[in-house]
Amino acid sequence: MLRCSRCGRTYPETFRLTCDCGGTLLVEGPGAGFTPFGHLDMRRYLAHLPIGSLVPVPVPGITPISEIEVGRVRAIFKLEYLHPSGSFKDRGTWVTVAKLLGEGIDEVVLDSSGNAALSFALYALPAGIKLHAFISYDARREKVLLLQKLGAIVHYVEGDRTVIHERAREYAEEKGLTYVTHWLNPYFIEGTKTIAFEVFEQFGVPDYAFAPTGSGTLLLGLWKGFRELKEMGEIAELPRLVAVQASGYESLCERSPFTNSLADGIAIPRPPRLDDMRRALRETNGMCVSVSRSETEGALSWLKRAGFLVEPTSAVALAGLWKLIETGEIPDGSSALLPLTGSGLKLTEGI
Amino acid sequence: MLRCSRCGRTYPETFRLTCDCGGTLLVEGPGAGFTPFGHLDMRRYLAHLPIGSLVPVPVPGITPISEIEVGRVRAIFKLEYLHPSGSFKDRGTWVTVAKLLGEGIDEVVLDSSGNAALSFALYALPAGIKLHAFISYDARREKVLLLQKLGAIVHYVEGDRTVIHERAREYAEEKGLTYVTHWLNPYFIEGTKTIAFEVFEQFGVPDYAFAPTGSGTLLLGLWKGFRELKEMGEIAELPRLVAVQASGYESLCERSPFTNSLADGIAIPRPPRLDDMRRALRETNGMCVSVSRSETEGALSWLKRAGFLVEPTSAVALAGLWKLIETGEIPDGSSALLPLTGSGLKLTEGI
């Protein structure tokens, strides 16, 4: 069942982005206990996912964690860049493509700065789903090339992320196609919530969970996953969520006068799920921190020396942790989850 | 305990490449039963690995499998490119670096066409081990750039893989440094054998196990892993091993007059573990097949459309399977493991 975050109205579990009132939707969690299967990949959590008999390939794996002391904080790095398309987005894409296959939808429209489109293209191709990807002229060349090699029809748009979002929606309406933006898609969050399930099995519940936050799909996935574990009686408390944003593109933190364009994956100044994100922070006694370009560069360099080849957007989580350790907001002895969201191997020049 | 494959002499488990007689070494498997731990990463198999208390980071994960019908054969693709450095080599590197850390070795020499060096550089950097990498002038530019970014000291050599191997060994001797070539290193095979453990847990025992085969580290890892499972009483029979080689660089198959230089990772005409490899094929009633450049290109294209972004060397396994289905050597209804060894994301121009 889908439920509107604004008016509470419910809908059956078909593919749908918003409530008729304009509010955002979430899938209602199953009430049963936590029952991971024996699979050593994402099928482990099929009992908790809105997926029928059609399971897309490749199946995303269980990503490993590496525990490293950062100052006096135990950082749990989760290597979310080790997915088939090189980013955590494969989790959300996998659940979404399963849903589309189940409904016989074979042509869709989306917009993305790169990673979400790349992930969707990778899963759409074997699934036989035709993809129209709306992207910015500024999108990284390597990502666009790969997108085209994966058979996506690329539509370039002049303008910021919000403009691209609008153009894609208009195109879908005009052509009668399904618009699948991960900014709104409730099934995408069903996929990203499995990060919380894995961390729970691999480590337990960290004191803090950081998320590079633009559209909020990772932040909301972590929130929903840990909340379901609590509802299922597995854990007593959720981790405190920390939304890490890029300077100049803040939607939750105060807007900075200068911009961190290095973290292009979260350069989303007006995300449509803002109310959901505020609720996630409020419910977990969470917080927001924004980081600059130079702070991101420093974190990226540290990550490379620690053996993590990630793209700049991934590095903001560590930059945010450093900042909150410095201000004393994250005390010594804490544990903090830092998902590393995207691979640097697409961008060998940039890392 | 290390045992010489040629004369049977044993050595204690310190870092060593060959027997005094010149023969190759393997670690003797532990006699105990198969006891995977609860970890959802490579630490799952610590009871079966020669690793002490120093565990390098990042810990490689359990790679997912995708089962797809290829003709009437059930292909089990194992996504070995989803490791921190983008190739299956991280398994062998991880065990090797653990051993080097345990012995306090902090400067080493190796030779590699790219992936093994890249993997080692990634793990050496956080471990504080200085790496001299001997590579060909022909090595792919993206891999060399990344190697340098990871702090490796790159030594270019004019000549084929065997010449580079010799230069690296000479340099190590001259400078009194440890030479860690994966072509001989018995601890590397301890790492790659965990692929067999995972496949056993994820699927069971396939009828055939394919391995792109140059130096033989993957073929021998599969052989040793499944053999240990048999010794531990977990399985009755080993899969039949299939060594897939590149035309013109065959060491096990008959040498072709034309060369498949696309599969650069296995372009190794005279591997030092040839006797071990012959034994692995003999013991498993295995076989060898060699594939051309155009067969590799066809397989690479098929893999991309199936959602696997891999480098050309990975594709030879599928090309080999096609060939053996066509000749009737692999019968309908069989199951075949195909490890996909290296990521295509380093080489976005080439896939």
XYZ file of C-alpha atoms in Angstrom:
702
model
C 0.000 0.000 0.000
C 1.192 3.532 -0.806
C 0.435 6.312 1.682
C 0.553 10.067 1.109
C 2.886 11.873 3.481
C 0.692 14.995 3.334
C -2.999 13.915 3.442
C -2.673 10.268 4.488
C -4.642 8.930 1.516
C -3.711 5.389 0.487
C -3.323 3.765 -2.945
C -2.737 0.202 -4.120
C 0.893 -0.710 -4.865
C 1.041 0.206 -8.547
C 3.629 2.511 -10.072
C 2.744 6.093 -9.057
C 4.819 9.136 -8.106
C 2.516 11.450 -6.154
C -0.816 11.648 -4.377
C -3.699 13.435 -6.101
C -3.255 16.169 -3.452
C 0.338 16.672 -4.698
C 1.872 15.061 -1.625
C 4.694 12.505 -1.755
C 4.147 8.783 -1.301
C 5.855 6.057 0.695
C 5.258 2.297 0.636
C 3.772 1.115 3.928
C 6.186 -1.283 5.588
C 5.101 -4.893 6.177
C 4.225 -5.584 9.779
C 5.960 -8.971 10.036
C 9.272 -9.624 11.822
C 12.655 -9.116 10.176
C 13.342 -12.241 8.102
C 16.436 -12.027 5.895
C 16.694 -14.973 3.489
C 19.874 -17.004 2.956
C 20.847 -15.161 -0.267
C 24.130 -13.275 -0.123
C 22.754 -10.467 -2.309
C 19.765 -8.091 -2.269
C 17.316 -10.996 -2.617
C 18.128 -11.471 1.066
C 15.467 -8.834 1.830
C 12.753 -9.876 -0.640
C 10.318 -10.483 2.239
C 10.476 -6.733 2.940
C 10.354 -5.434 -0.638
C 7.419 -4.781 -3.000
C 8.804 -7.182 -5.623
C 6.838 -10.007 -7.233
C 8.139 -12.947 -9.212
C 10.096 -10.876 -11.790
C 13.543 -10.211 -10.346
C 15.757 -7.987 -12.555
C 19.393 -8.830 -13.223
C 22.080 -8.095 -12.276
C 21.030 -8.504 -8.637
C 22.904 -5.930 -6.504
C 25.163 -7.477 -3.858
C 25.624 -6.923 -0.132
C 28.237 -4.162 -0.035
C 31.111 -4.596 2.438
C 31.827 -2.241 5.337
C 35.221 -1.050 6.594
C 35.534 0.259 10.133
C 38.192 2.964 10.569
C 38.858 5.371 13.430
C 38.374 8.994 12.323
C 39.669 11.077 15.185
C 37.994 9.364 18.137
C 34.917 8.392 16.187
C 34.393 4.895 14.792
C 33.519 5.441 11.134
C 31.696 2.619 9.378
C 32.343 3.174 5.689
C 29.866 1.271 3.547
C 31.148 0.697 0.031
C 27.981 1.572 -1.846
C 29.992 2.291 -4.993
C 30.540 -1.456 -5.495
C 27.295 -1.965 -7.379
C 26.892 -2.950 -11.043
C 26.548 0.650 -12.285
C 28.969 2.064 -9.731
C 26.544 3.725 -7.322
C 24.058 3.055 -4.511
C 21.293 3.989 -6.938
C 21.223 0.381 -8.206
C 19.278 -0.563 -5.072
C 16.423 1.794 -5.908
C 16.614 1.050 -9.619
C 16.424 -2.688 -9.014
C 13.168 -2.421 -7.057
C 11.750 0.110 -9.547
C 12.538 -2.017 -12.613
C 10.981 -5.043 -10.883
C 7.800 -3.015 -10.381
C 7.783 -1.726 -14.004
C 8.332 -5.256 -15.356
C 5.452 -6.469 -13.212
C 3.188 -3.830 -14.764
C 4.392 -4.362 -18.330
C 5.720 -0.787 -18.695
C 8.363 -0.719 -21.458
C 9.178 2.959 -22.132
C 9.998 5.536 -19.471
C 11.375 9.034 -18.922
C 13.725 10.219 -16.200
C 16.051 13.076 -15.382
C 19.346 12.811 -13.598
C 22.760 14.442 -13.382
C 24.201 11.080 -14.320
C 24.306 8.300 -11.721
C 20.569 7.625 -11.461
C 20.238 7.626 -15.249
C 23.289 5.382 -15.629
C 21.889 2.948 -13.098
C 18.497 2.919 -14.770
C 19.999 2.461 -18.237
C 22.018 -0.516 -17.032
C 18.935 -2.299 -15.668
C 16.542 -1.130 -18.404
C 18.617 -2.618 -21.225
C 18.389 -6.308 -20.200
C 14.788 -5.723 -19.039
C 13.797 -4.437 -22.496
C 12.673 -1.034 -21.201
C 13.301 1.962 -23.493
C 14.747 4.907 -21.569
C 14.604 8.643 -22.288
C 17.186 10.366 -20.090
C 16.953 14.147 -19.605
C 20.299 15.561 -18.551
C 22.177 18.816 -18.318
C 24.698 19.977 -20.897
C 27.074 20.145 -17.918
C 26.761 16.420 -17.100
C 30.140 14.672 -16.979
C 31.105 13.483 -20.441
C 32.121 9.987 -19.291
C 28.696 9.387 -17.765
C 26.854 10.564 -20.878
C 29.002 8.381 -23.149
C 28.270 5.347 -21.002
C 24.577 6.198 -20.938
C 24.488 6.192 -24.730
C 26.433 2.929 -24.913
C 23.740 1.443 -22.683
C 21.103 2.369 -25.226
C 19.503 5.352 -23.475
C 18.030 8.141 -25.625
C 19.707 11.260 -24.229
C 17.811 14.580 -24.189
C 20.013 17.552 -23.305
C 18.430 20.420 -21.366
C 19.746 23.937 -20.706
C 19.148 24.872 -17.074
C 19.545 23.701 -13.490
C 18.288 20.400 -12.037
C 14.815 21.773 -11.382
C 14.407 22.917 -14.987
C 15.547 19.494 -16.263
C 13.042 17.848 -13.916
C 10.224 19.962 -15.412
C 11.233 19.288 -19.042
C 11.295 15.533 -18.401
C 7.876 15.592 -16.765
C 6.425 17.621 -19.630
C 7.873 15.234 -22.223
C 6.427 12.202 -20.441
C 2.977 13.826 -20.260
C 3.095 14.880 -23.908
C 4.059 11.390 -25.111
C 1.957 9.445 -22.626
C 5.020 7.803 -21.104
C 5.757 6.858 -17.504
C 7.935 9.362 -15.669
C 10.132 7.523 -13.147
C 12.107 10.229 -11.350
C 13.822 8.855 -8.255
C 13.148 12.227 -6.612
C 9.543 11.135 -6.061
C 9.361 7.401 -6.836
C 8.399 5.581 -3.599
C 9.802 2.265 -4.900
C 13.243 3.812 -5.213
C 13.273 4.425 -1.449
C 12.219 0.809 -0.896
C 15.518 -0.137 -2.542
C 17.726 2.314 -0.682
C 16.231 1.275 2.678
C 18.081 -2.052 2.359
C 21.318 -0.227 3.244
C 19.920 0.047 6.776
C 19.053 -3.672 6.829
C 22.591 -4.587 5.792
C 24.257 -2.257 8.277
C 22.073 -3.707 11.015
C 23.245 -7.222 10.106
C 26.884 -6.191 9.587
C 27.388 -3.835 12.505
C 24.240 -3.129 14.480
C 22.874 0.391 14.936
C 25.425 3.199 14.643
C 24.964 6.344 16.747
C 24.878 8.520 13.616
C 24.084 7.828 9.964
C 25.426 10.331 7.441
C 23.911 10.825 4.002
C 25.049 13.079 1.157
C 21.710 14.809 0.650
C 20.310 16.376 -2.499
C 17.011 14.800 -3.488
C 17.050 12.840 -0.238
C 16.721 9.287 -1.593
C 19.606 8.024 0.557
C 18.599 9.957 3.697
C 15.010 8.734 3.384
C 16.104 5.172 2.619
C 18.210 5.066 5.795
C 15.364 6.571 7.803
C 12.762 4.151 6.425
C 14.997 1.081 6.757
C 15.918 1.742 10.389
C 12.336 2.771 11.172
C 11.048 -0.545 9.815
C 13.615 -2.407 11.929
C 12.268 -0.538 14.952
C 8.659 -1.270 13.987
C 9.608 -4.943 13.617
C 11.017 -4.869 17.155
C 14.628 -5.490 16.110
C 16.105 -2.229 17.406
C 15.219 0.212 20.157
C 16.388 3.480 18.602
C 17.151 4.848 15.169
C 20.575 6.366 14.501
C 20.617 10.170 14.449
C 20.511 11.108 10.785
C 22.957 13.675 9.446
C 22.106 15.262 6.099
C 25.297 16.483 4.443
C 24.734 19.082 1.767
C 26.860 20.980 -0.728
C 27.464 24.685 -0.116
C 25.219 26.853 -2.233
C 22.735 24.045 -2.879
C 21.381 23.634 0.666
C 17.708 22.843 1.102
C 17.793 21.769 4.778
C 20.791 23.753 6.072
C 21.070 27.499 5.716
C 21.966 28.484 2.144
C 25.661 29.471 1.697
C 26.629 32.392 -0.525
C 29.326 30.348 -2.381
C 28.791 27.079 -4.260
C 30.380 23.632 -4.036
C 29.836 22.424 -7.586
C 32.237 19.504 -7.094
C 29.504 17.449 -5.440
C 27.321 17.467 -8.546
C 25.216 14.512 -7.378
C 23.587 16.576 -4.622
C 23.426 19.985 -6.328
C 19.620 20.052 -5.958
C 18.436 23.291 -4.341
C 14.660 22.535 -4.343
C 14.022 18.815 -3.795
C 10.329 17.776 -3.873
C 10.627 15.500 -0.820
C 11.732 18.329 1.480
C 8.907 17.743 3.982
C 9.756 14.021 4.206
C 13.414 14.875 4.762
C 12.589 17.383 7.514
C 10.432 14.747 9.183
C 13.284 12.192 9.037
C 15.659 14.643 10.725
C 13.073 15.677 13.315
C 12.110 12.091 14.207
C 15.724 10.999 14.663
C 16.901 14.143 16.447
C 19.079 14.589 13.385
C 20.994 17.501 11.962
C 22.241 19.099 8.802
C 25.738 20.187 7.833
C 26.932 21.762 4.632
C 30.430 21.468 3.196
C 32.495 23.533 0.811
C 34.431 22.539 -2.273
C 37.791 22.542 -0.495
C 36.416 20.477 2.387
C 35.107 17.974 -0.169
C 38.481 17.864 -1.943
C 40.272 17.179 1.347
C 37.909 14.332 2.183
C 38.238 12.861 -1.315
C 41.999 12.789 -0.963
C 41.793 11.141 2.482
C 39.416 8.509 1.106
C 41.756 7.684 -1.774
C 44.617 7.168 0.683
C 42.348 4.867 2.711
C 41.721 2.720 -0.374
C 38.325 4.098 -1.431
C 38.137 5.185 -5.080
C 34.997 7.279 -4.974
C 33.565 10.272 -6.786
C 33.461 13.720 -5.139
C 29.806 13.549 -4.038
C 30.701 10.520 -1.894
C 33.325 12.502 -0.034
C 30.952 15.062 1.475
C 29.891 12.550 4.164
C 33.438 12.428 5.569
C 33.833 16.208 5.210
C 30.639 16.586 7.212
C 31.859 14.193 9.909
C 35.129 16.117 10.279
C 33.200 19.367 10.637
C 30.872 17.999 13.320
C 33.767 16.424 15.228
C 35.509 19.811 15.195
C 32.464 21.664 16.503
C 31.965 18.996 19.180
C 28.527 18.024 17.901
C 29.688 14.434 17.349
C 31.347 13.341 20.613
C 34.380 11.077 21.028
C 33.533 7.399 21.188
C 30.561 7.650 18.819
C 29.993 5.409 15.830
C 28.971 6.890 12.478
C 27.811 5.252 9.276
C 29.242 6.850 6.131
C 27.865 5.371 2.911
C 30.307 5.911 0.040
C 27.790 6.436 -2.698
C 29.517 6.517 -6.093
C 32.528 5.015 -7.828
C 35.499 7.084 -8.882
C 36.333 4.627 -11.636
C 34.088 6.432 -14.085
C 36.183 9.540 -13.604
C 39.808 8.504 -13.520
C 40.867 12.032 -14.404
C 39.045 13.540 -11.454
C 40.185 11.491 -8.499
C 52.513 -24.768 5.841
C 53.735 -24.230 2.266
C 54.331 -27.269 0.071
C 56.343 -27.465 -3.159
C 54.295 -28.759 -6.093
C 57.417 -30.289 -7.645
C 59.516 -31.912 -4.869
C 57.030 -31.946 -1.989
C 59.318 -30.042 0.414
C 57.481 -28.019 3.053
C 58.178 -24.587 4.545
C 56.662 -22.584 7.389
C 53.994 -20.042 6.384
C 56.191 -16.996 5.830
C 56.196 -14.908 2.662
C 58.014 -16.906 -0.027
C 57.473 -17.337 -3.776
C 59.235 -20.578 -4.771
C 60.834 -23.709 -3.374
C 64.630 -23.951 -3.302
C 64.267 -26.529 -6.083
C 62.556 -23.885 -8.250
C 59.120 -25.489 -7.902
C 55.952 -23.542 -7.121
C 54.344 -23.453 -3.684
C 50.821 -23.802 -2.372
C 49.501 -23.289 1.160
C 48.328 -26.586 2.647
C 44.630 -26.363 3.378
C 43.397 -26.652 6.960
C 41.888 -30.038 7.734
C 38.893 -28.783 9.706
C 35.298 -28.625 8.424
C 33.933 -25.711 6.429
C 33.010 -22.994 8.921
C 31.992 -19.687 7.344
C 31.630 -16.925 9.929
C 28.646 -14.558 10.085
C 30.458 -11.694 8.288
C 28.904 -10.648 4.978
C 32.339 -9.972 3.452
C 35.601 -11.898 2.927
C 36.158 -12.177 6.683
C 33.467 -14.853 6.393
C 36.265 -17.288 5.422
C 38.972 -16.245 7.896
C 38.986 -19.749 9.426
C 40.297 -21.014 6.069
C 42.802 -18.259 5.303
C 46.422 -17.737 6.424
C 45.625 -14.358 7.990
C 46.521 -13.356 11.539
C 45.188 -10.453 13.565
C 46.067 -7.743 11.006
C 43.160 -7.477 8.570
C 43.750 -4.984 5.716
C 41.065 -2.510 4.648
C 39.003 -2.222 2.561
C 37.718 -5.752 3.167
C 36.508 -7.207 -0.161
C 32.817 -8.101 -0.199
C 30.853 -11.181 -1.223
C 30.233 -10.573 -4.931
C 26.717 -11.254 -6.230
C 25.840 -13.866 -8.840
C 23.334 -13.590 -11.693
C 21.938 -16.738 -13.265
C 21.083 -16.407 -16.963
C 20.303 -19.037 -19.601
C 22.917 -19.015 -22.366
C 21.539 -21.290 -25.042
C 20.434 -24.273 -22.964
C 23.182 -23.857 -20.404
C 22.606 -22.213 -17.046
C 25.353 -19.591 -16.765
C 26.204 -18.382 -13.269
C 27.859 -14.998 -13.778
C 29.828 -13.965 -10.716
C 30.399 -10.220 -10.574
C 34.057 -10.275 -9.563
C 34.543 -6.771 -10.947
C 32.616 -5.346 -7.977
C 35.664 -5.155 -5.742
C 37.350 -2.004 -4.397
C 39.934 -1.822 -7.201
C 37.560 -3.148 -9.848
C 38.879 -6.702 -10.253
C 38.924 -10.149 -8.635
C 42.588 -9.557 -7.830
C 41.566 -7.789 -4.603
C 40.938 -11.202 -3.057
C 44.528 -12.305 -3.563
C 45.920 -8.892 -2.717
C 43.987 -8.737 0.544
C 45.459 -12.025 1.815
C 48.940 -11.060 0.565
C 48.927 -7.635 2.236
C 47.731 -9.253 5.477
C 50.744 -11.588 5.302
C 53.183 -8.749 4.491
C 51.803 -6.629 7.361
C 52.218 -9.588 9.690
C 55.879 -9.857 8.711
C 56.572 -6.122 8.823
C 57.493 -5.884 5.127
C 57.035 -2.273 3.938
C 58.523 -2.049 0.431
C 57.802 -4.453 -2.412
C 58.196 -4.970 -6.153
C 55.679 -6.417 -8.590
C 54.954 -6.595 -12.283
C 51.530 -6.495 -13.892
C 49.747 -5.398 -17.016
C 47.581 -3.243 -14.802
C 44.887 -4.880 -12.680
C 47.127 -6.736 -10.224
C 49.280 -3.645 -9.749
C 46.226 -1.428 -9.331
C 44.793 -3.781 -6.747
C 48.062 -3.949 -4.845
C 48.530 -0.180 -4.950
C 45.049 0.340 -3.515
C 45.737 -1.929 -0.529
C 49.402 -0.952 -0.101
C 48.619 2.747 0.352
C 46.522 2.483 3.558
C 48.807 -0.333 4.793
C 51.873 1.912 4.467
C 53.654 -0.403 2.013
C 55.780 1.262 -0.702
C 55.153 -0.287 -4.114
C 57.388 -0.472 -7.195
C 55.215 -1.491 -10.161
C 56.928 -2.759 -13.328
C 54.654 -2.352 -16.313
C 54.703 -2.319 -20.092
C 54.746 0.881 -22.161
C 51.613 -0.599 -23.738
C 49.676 -0.713 -20.459
C 46.360 1.145 -20.674
C 46.855 4.808 -19.869
C 43.877 4.990 -17.465
C 45.294 2.174 -15.337
C 48.763 3.743 -15.160
C 47.341 7.135 -14.195
C 45.328 5.555 -11.398
C 48.366 3.578 -10.259
C 50.341 6.801 -9.894
C 47.492 8.512 -8.078
C 47.598 5.617 -5.608
C 51.237 6.366 -4.858
C 52.913 3.517 -6.749
C 56.371 4.097 -8.227
C 55.922 3.087 -11.870
C 58.837 1.486 -13.759
C 58.214 1.186 -17.509
C 59.732 -1.800 -19.322
C 60.098 -2.427 -23.066
C 59.139 -6.014 -23.852
C 56.474 -8.657 -23.331
C 55.080 -9.842 -19.988
C 57.910 -12.337 -19.453
C 60.578 -9.664 -19.935
C 58.793 -7.343 -17.480
C 58.618 -10.210 -14.983
C 62.400 -10.708 -15.244
C 63.198 -6.979 -14.881
C 61.053 -6.744 -11.743
C 62.730 -9.782 -10.203
C 66.175 -8.408 -10.965
C 65.325 -5.023 -9.444
C 64.025 -6.631 -6.259
C 67.180 -8.737 -5.908
C 69.454 -5.764 -6.575
C 67.714 -3.577 -3.984
C 67.058 -6.339 -1.455
C 63.291 -5.852 -1.712
C 60.486 -8.405 -1.560
C 59.162 -9.441 -4.948
C 55.442 -10.196 -4.695
C 54.386 -11.334 -8.153
C 50.943 -12.917 -8.110
C 52.189 -15.316 -10.791
C 53.990 -17.277 -8.057
C 52.747 -15.955 -4.708
C 50.941 -18.825 -2.914
C 49.006 -16.390 -0.675
C 47.425 -14.804 -3.723
C 45.787 -18.141 -4.568
C 44.532 -18.390 -0.976
C 42.573 -15.230 -1.713
C 41.202 -16.279 -5.089
C 40.073 -19.657 -3.716
C 37.335 -17.852 -1.760
C 35.412 -17.444 -5.041
C 34.763 -21.196 -4.859
C 33.598 -20.912 -1.238
C 31.135 -18.165 -2.165
C 29.787 -19.986 -5.216
C 29.286 -23.068 -3.069
C 27.229 -21.031 -0.587
C 25.371 -19.072 -3.279
C 24.636 -21.810 -5.799
C 26.244 -25.140 -4.973
C 28.676 -26.867 -7.317
C 28.322 -25.974 -11.015
C 29.089 -28.627 -13.647
C 31.758 -26.406 -15.209
C 33.851 -23.515 -13.922
C 35.350 -21.202 -16.537
C 38.410 -19.061 -15.915
C 40.095 -16.534 -18.198
C 43.582 -18.021 -17.926
C 46.927 -16.300 -18.338
C 49.059 -16.672 -15.208
C 46.443 -19.066 -13.804
C 45.686 -17.345 -10.486
C 41.942 -17.578 -11.042
C 41.979 -21.137 -12.434
C 44.134 -22.324 -9.543
C 42.063 -20.450 -6.989
C 38.878 -22.150 -8.223
C 40.623 -25.519 -8.228
C 42.044 -25.091 -4.720
C 38.815 -23.720 -3.255
C 36.632 -26.511 -4.576
C 39.296 -29.108 -3.701
C 39.333 -27.876 -0.094
C 35.535 -28.102 0.025
C 35.847 -31.716 -1.135
C 38.588 -32.432 1.416
C 36.360 -30.946 4.096
C 33.588 -33.331 3.031
C 31.229 -30.606 1.812
C 31.051 -31.653 -1.830
C 31.448 -34.939 -3.710
C 32.962 -33.697 -6.978
C 34.801 -30.659 -8.261
C 33.388 -28.759 -11.256
C 35.184 -29.471 -14.523
C 37.561 -26.543 -14.976
C 37.694 -24.754 -18.314
C 40.751 -22.606 -18.971
C 39.872 -19.912 -21.503
C 42.874 -18.394 -23.240
C 43.495 -15.626 -25.736
C 44.503 -16.597 -29.274
C 48.221 -16.274 -29.836
C 49.015 -16.321 -26.094
C 47.999 -19.916 -25.327
C 50.055 -21.873 -22.813
C 47.614 -24.788 -22.246
C 45.738 -24.871 -25.579
C 47.511 -25.184 -28.903
C 49.131 -21.881 -29.932
C 47.166 -19.943 -32.599
C 48.982 -18.161 -35.420
C 47.014 -14.890 -34.872
C 46.798 -12.884 -31.654
C 43.893 -11.643 -29.536
C 45.518 -8.607 -27.937
C 42.154 -7.312 -26.689
C 42.302 -9.629 -23.669
C 45.454 -7.996 -22.320
C 44.993 -9.399 -18.812
C 45.731 -12.951 -19.983
C 48.345 -12.250 -22.675
C 50.916 -14.367 -20.830
C 52.495 -16.949 -23.145
C 54.835 -18.600 -20.580
C 53.267 -18.621 -17.097
C 55.457 -20.075 -14.330
C 52.636 -22.136 -12.776
C 52.019 -24.144 -15.943
C 52.499 -27.505 -14.211
C 50.014 -26.567 -11.480
C 47.511 -25.478 -14.119
C 47.912 -28.741 -16.074
C 47.355 -30.662 -12.855
C 44.164 -28.684 -12.091
C 42.751 -29.479 -15.544
C 43.810 -33.146 -15.299
C 42.351 -33.664 -11.824
C 38.991 -32.126 -12.767
C 38.744 -33.727 -16.210
C 38.933 -30.136 -17.445
C 39.645 -28.589 -20.790
C 41.112 -25.605 -22.534
C 39.605 -23.340 -25.167
C 41.109 -20.345 -26.877
C 39.162 -17.397 -28.274
C 39.858 -14.787 -30.908
C 39.557 -11.030 -30.803
C 36.249 -10.975 -32.654
C 34.792 -13.693 -30.403
C 35.848 -11.607 -27.393
C 34.255 -8.475 -28.874
C 30.990 -10.312 -29.447
C 30.916 -11.578 -25.882
C 31.751 -8.124 -24.512
C 28.832 -6.630 -26.384
C 26.459 -9.368 -25.147
C 27.617 -8.793 -21.567
C 26.993 -5.054 -21.814
C 23.450 -5.688 -23.017
C 22.971 -8.056 -20.071
C 23.966 -5.271 -17.648
C 27.597 -6.245 -17.007
C 30.086 -3.425 -17.556
C 33.301 -5.415 -17.756
C 36.654 -5.116 -19.458
C 37.525 -7.269 -22.510
C 39.522 -9.912 -20.587
C 36.358 -10.730 -18.611
C 34.466 -11.481 -21.798
C 36.632 -14.419 -22.920
C 34.840 -16.726 -20.445
C 31.525 -16.234 -22.246
C 33.204 -16.485 -25.674
C 34.681 -19.806 -24.532
C 31.306 -21.054 -23.319
C 29.670 -20.197 -26.663
C 32.409 -22.067 -28.487
C 32.080 -25.201 -26.358
C 28.279 -25.172 -26.637
C 28.661 -24.969 -30.427
C 31.069 -27.905 -30.562
C 28.819 -29.903 -28.249
C 31.476 -30.234 -25.560
C 29.216 -28.513 -23.028
C 25.858 -30.311 -23.188
C 22.398 -28.770 -22.825
C 21.165 -28.612 -19.254
C 24.630 -28.010 -17.771
C 25.483 -25.272 -15.318
C 28.615 -23.184 -15.800
C 30.297 -20.647 -13.540
C 31.619 -17.588 -15.389
C 33.518 -15.179 -13.158
C 33.474 -11.659 -14.623
C 36.938 -10.604 -13.563
C 37.456 -6.894 -14.232
C 35.435 -3.679 -14.348
C 34.810 -1.788 -17.552
C 34.438 1.466 -15.646
C 38.159 2.158 -15.873
C 37.847 2.117 -19.652
C 34.717 3.935 -20.619
C 36.071 4.511 -24.132
C 36.560 0.796 -24.746
C 33.253 -0.764 -23.764
